[in-house]
XYZ file of C-alpha atoms in Angstrom:
294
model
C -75.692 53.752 -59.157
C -74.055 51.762 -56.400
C -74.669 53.494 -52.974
C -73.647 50.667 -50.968
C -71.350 51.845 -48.843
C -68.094 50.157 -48.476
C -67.609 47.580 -45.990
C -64.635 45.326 -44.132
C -65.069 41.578 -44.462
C -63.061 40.106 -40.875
C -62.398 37.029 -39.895
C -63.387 35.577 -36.088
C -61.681 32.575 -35.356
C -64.347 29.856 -34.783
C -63.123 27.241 -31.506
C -60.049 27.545 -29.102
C -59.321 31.217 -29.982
C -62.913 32.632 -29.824
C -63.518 33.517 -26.734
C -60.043 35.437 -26.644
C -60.502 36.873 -29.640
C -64.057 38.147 -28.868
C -62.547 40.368 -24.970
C -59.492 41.696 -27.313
C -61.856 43.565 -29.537
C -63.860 44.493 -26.376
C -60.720 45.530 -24.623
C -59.889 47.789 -28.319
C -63.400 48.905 -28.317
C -65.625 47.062 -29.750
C -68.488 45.735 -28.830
C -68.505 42.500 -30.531
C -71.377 39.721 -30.132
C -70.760 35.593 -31.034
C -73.981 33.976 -30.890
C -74.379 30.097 -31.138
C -76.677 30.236 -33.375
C -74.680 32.410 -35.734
C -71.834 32.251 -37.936
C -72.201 36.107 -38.866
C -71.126 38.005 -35.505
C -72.934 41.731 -34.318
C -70.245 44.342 -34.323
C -70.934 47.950 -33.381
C -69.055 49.323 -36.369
C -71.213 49.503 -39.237
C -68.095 49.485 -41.817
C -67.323 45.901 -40.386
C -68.444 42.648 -41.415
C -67.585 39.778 -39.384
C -67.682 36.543 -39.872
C -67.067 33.311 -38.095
C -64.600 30.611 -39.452
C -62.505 27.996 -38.132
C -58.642 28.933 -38.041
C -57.517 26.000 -40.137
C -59.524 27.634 -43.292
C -59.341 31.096 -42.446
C -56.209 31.732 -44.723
C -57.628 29.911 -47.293
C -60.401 32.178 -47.755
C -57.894 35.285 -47.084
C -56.684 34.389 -50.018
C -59.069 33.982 -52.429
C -60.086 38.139 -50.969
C -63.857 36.216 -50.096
C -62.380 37.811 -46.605
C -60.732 41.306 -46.522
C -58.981 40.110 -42.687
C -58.923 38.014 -40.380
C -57.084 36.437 -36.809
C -55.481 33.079 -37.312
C -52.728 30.901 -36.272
C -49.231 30.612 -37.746
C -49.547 27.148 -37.909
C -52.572 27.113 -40.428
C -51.123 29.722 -42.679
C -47.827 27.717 -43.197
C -50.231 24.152 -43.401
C -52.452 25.783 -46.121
C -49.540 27.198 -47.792
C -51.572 30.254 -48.941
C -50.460 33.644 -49.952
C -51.372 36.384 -47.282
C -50.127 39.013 -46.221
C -48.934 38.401 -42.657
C -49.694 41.867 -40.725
C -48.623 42.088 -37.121
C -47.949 38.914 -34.334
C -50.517 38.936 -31.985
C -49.177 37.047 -29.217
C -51.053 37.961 -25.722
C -50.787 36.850 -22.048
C -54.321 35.825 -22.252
C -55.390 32.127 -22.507
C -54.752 30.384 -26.056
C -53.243 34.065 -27.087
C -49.534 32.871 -26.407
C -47.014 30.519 -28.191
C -48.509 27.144 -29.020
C -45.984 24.182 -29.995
C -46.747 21.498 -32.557
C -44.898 18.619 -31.476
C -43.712 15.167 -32.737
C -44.679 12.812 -29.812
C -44.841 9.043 -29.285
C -45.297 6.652 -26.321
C -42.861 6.982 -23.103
C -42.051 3.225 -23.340
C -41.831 3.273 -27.629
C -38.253 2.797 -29.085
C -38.660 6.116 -31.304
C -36.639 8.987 -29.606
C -35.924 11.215 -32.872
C -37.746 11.478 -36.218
C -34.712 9.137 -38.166
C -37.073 6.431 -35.488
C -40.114 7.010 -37.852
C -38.792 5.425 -41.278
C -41.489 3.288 -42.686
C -44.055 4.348 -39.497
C -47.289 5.568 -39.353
C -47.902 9.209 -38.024
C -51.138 10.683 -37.275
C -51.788 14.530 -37.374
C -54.028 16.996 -38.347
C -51.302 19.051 -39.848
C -50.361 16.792 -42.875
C -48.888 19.184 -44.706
C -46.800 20.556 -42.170
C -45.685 17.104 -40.876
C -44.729 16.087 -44.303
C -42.605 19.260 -44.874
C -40.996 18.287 -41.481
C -39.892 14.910 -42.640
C -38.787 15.778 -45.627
C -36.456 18.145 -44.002
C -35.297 15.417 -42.134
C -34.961 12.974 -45.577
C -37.824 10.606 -43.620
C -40.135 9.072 -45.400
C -43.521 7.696 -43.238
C -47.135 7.215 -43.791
C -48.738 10.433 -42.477
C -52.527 10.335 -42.068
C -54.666 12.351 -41.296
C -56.265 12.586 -38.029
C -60.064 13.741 -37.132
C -59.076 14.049 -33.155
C -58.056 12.739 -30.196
C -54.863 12.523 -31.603
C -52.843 11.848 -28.387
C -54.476 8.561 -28.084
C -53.449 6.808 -31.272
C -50.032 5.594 -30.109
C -48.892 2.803 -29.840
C -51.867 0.892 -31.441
C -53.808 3.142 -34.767
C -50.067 5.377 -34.745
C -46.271 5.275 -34.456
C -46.039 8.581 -33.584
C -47.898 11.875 -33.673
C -47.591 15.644 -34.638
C -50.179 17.411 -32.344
C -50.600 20.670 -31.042
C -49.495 21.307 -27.150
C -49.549 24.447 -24.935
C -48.633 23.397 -21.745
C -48.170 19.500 -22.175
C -50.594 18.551 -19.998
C -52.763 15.959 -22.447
C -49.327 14.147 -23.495
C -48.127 13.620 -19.924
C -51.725 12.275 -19.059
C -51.684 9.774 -22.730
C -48.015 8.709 -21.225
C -46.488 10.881 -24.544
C -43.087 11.668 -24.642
C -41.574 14.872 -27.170
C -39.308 13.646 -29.670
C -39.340 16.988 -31.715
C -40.553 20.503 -31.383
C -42.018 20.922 -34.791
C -43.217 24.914 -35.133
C -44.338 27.320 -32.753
C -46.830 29.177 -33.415
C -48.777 32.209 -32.293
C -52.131 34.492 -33.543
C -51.423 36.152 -36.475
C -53.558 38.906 -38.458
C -53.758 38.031 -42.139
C -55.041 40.193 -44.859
C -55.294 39.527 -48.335
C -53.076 41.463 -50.876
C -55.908 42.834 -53.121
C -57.721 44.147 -50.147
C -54.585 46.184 -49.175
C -54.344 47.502 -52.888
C -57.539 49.260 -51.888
C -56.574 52.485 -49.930
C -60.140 52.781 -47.809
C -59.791 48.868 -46.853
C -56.101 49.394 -46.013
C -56.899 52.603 -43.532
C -59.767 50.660 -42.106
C -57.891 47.754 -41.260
C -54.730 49.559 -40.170
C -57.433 51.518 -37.609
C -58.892 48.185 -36.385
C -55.192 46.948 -36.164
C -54.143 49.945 -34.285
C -56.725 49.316 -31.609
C -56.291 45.664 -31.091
C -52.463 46.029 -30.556
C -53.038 49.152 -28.407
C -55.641 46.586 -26.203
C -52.340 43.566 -26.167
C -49.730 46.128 -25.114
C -51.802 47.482 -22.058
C -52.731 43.869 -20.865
C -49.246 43.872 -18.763
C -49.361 47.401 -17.567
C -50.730 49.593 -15.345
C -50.969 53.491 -14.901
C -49.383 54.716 -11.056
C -50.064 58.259 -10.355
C -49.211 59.941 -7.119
C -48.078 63.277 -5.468
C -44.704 64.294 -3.989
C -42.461 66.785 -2.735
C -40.748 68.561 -5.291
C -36.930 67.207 -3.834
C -38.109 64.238 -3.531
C -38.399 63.583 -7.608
C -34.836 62.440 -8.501
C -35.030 60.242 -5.923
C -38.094 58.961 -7.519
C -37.651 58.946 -10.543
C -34.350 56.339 -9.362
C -36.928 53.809 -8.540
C -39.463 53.289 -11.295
C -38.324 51.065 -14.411
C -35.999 52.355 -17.169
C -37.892 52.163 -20.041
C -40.674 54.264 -17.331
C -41.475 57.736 -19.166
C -42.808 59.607 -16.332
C -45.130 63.118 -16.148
C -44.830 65.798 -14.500
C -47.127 68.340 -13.432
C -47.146 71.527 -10.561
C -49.468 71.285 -8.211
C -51.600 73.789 -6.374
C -48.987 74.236 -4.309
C -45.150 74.668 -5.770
C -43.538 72.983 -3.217
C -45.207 69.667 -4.630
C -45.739 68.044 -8.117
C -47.891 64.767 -9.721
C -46.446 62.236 -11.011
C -47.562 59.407 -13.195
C -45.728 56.629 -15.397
C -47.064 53.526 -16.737
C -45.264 50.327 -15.383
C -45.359 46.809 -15.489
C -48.328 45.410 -13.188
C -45.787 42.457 -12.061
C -43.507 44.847 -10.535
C -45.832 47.248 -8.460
C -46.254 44.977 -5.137
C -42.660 46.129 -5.020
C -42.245 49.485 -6.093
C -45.268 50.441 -4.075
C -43.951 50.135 -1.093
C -40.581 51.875 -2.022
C -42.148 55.124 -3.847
C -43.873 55.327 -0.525
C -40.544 54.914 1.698
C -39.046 57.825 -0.610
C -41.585 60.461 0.043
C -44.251 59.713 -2.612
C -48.013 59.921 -1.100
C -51.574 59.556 -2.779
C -50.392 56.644 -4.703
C -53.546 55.588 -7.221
C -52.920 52.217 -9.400
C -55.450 52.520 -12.504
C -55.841 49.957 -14.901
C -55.345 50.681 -18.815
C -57.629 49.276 -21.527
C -55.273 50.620 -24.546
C -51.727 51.770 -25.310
C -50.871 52.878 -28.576
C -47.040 53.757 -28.880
């Protein structure tokens, strides 16, 4: 008899999103461990297996069910064209966890300005499949190759034009790039594979881990304020803080006073501070939250 018990296969993404991905299941909970050496990360859940893999063949492998889950980009699920099951966006304010653009770029001085420019041409990308789709949408047909790096420095001589990946456009402003198109935007997706969620105790797990990870994103904004104030004084309050604020309220020792606390957004306490202060509220404690799960 089998007495192996039952595991979850998931899916680290190896390079530019690691190191994100790695504090977002610290901030849910976990206490997970990349090691150089390794491509089989320590997690202190022992119905998780992890497992390192770079994003471009993460959905690949989804797929096929070789992994139950797993953290990848948009852009690599539409280049691979694979079937997954696309859970939840997990778009962050953390670095490499927002919107990335793929764009069409060539030199500031070239005479392409829009992809009708590239008939005939020579692109270079690492998204082939994705720049093809993108011409053909456009009824352009050019040479797309593909590209093993430093993409940004193929124009005008080894390229046309390229399709390459840009967050905040620094790298094409430096390589004298200019953006003729905005091909996709992207952001971190989790994936899992349809089979997997066919299976009710790999479904529950993941939804758990799921749960956790989203509850980590949607307190990385927000804080908790608690203070104390005279009982009149609430409405007046309660004017001030945010409208989508769901405040508590609780009686104090004495009647004549109450505690209140809301969660807010951490941009817009420098502010409010100093008017919950000015309209009678006192004791005023700013926590920090590791996890919200609405």
């Amino acid at each position: 008899m089998n007495t192996t018990p039952p595991r979850l296969r998931l899916g680290i993404p190896k390079g530019r999103l690691q190191e994100t991905t790695q504090k977002l299941f610290v901030r849910a909970g976990y206490d997970l461990r990349i090691s150089g050496r390794s491509y089989y990360p320590d997690i202190d859940d022992p119905e998780i297996e992890c497992i390192l893999i770079r994003p471009q063949e993460m959905s690949r492998y989804v797929g096929q069910g070789i992994i139950d889950c797993a953290i990848t980009g948009l852009d690599w699920i539409l280049e691979n064209g694979i079937d997954v099951a696309e859970i939840a966006d997990l778009r962050a304010p953390w670095p490499n966890y927002g919107t990335v653009r793929w764009v069409m770029a060539s030199k500031d001085d070239s005479p392409f300005h829009t992809v009708k420019d590239l008939e005939g041409r020579r692109i270079a990308t690492e998204a082939v499949g994705m720049t093809r789709r993108f011409l053909a949408q456009h009824g352009v047909q050019a040479n797309v190759e593909f590209s093993w790096g430093a993409t940004e420095v193929k124009p005008p001589i080894l390229a046309d034009a390229i399709v390459d990946v840009s967050e905040t456009g620094a790298s094409l402003r430096a390589n004298n790039l200019k953006i003729m198109h905005v091909v996709l935007e992207s952001t971190p997706r989790f994936i899992a594979c349809h089979d997997s969620l066919k299976d009710s105790w790999k479904r529950e797990k993941l939804e758990c881990v799921l749960m956790l990870l989203k509850g980590a994103i949607a307190a990385a904004t927000r804080v908790l304020l608690s203070m104390n104030l005279p009982r009149e004084k609430v409405q007046a309050v309660l004017k001030l803080l945010p409208a989508l604020a769901t405040p508590t309220i609780a009686t104090l020792a004495d009647p004549d006073w109450v505690d209140l606390s809301t969660v807010v957004e951490e941009k817009k306490v420098r502010e409010l501070i100093p008017r919950l202060y000015a309209a009678g509220a006192r004791g005023i404690i700013e926590l920090p939250l590791n996890k919200i799960v609405e």
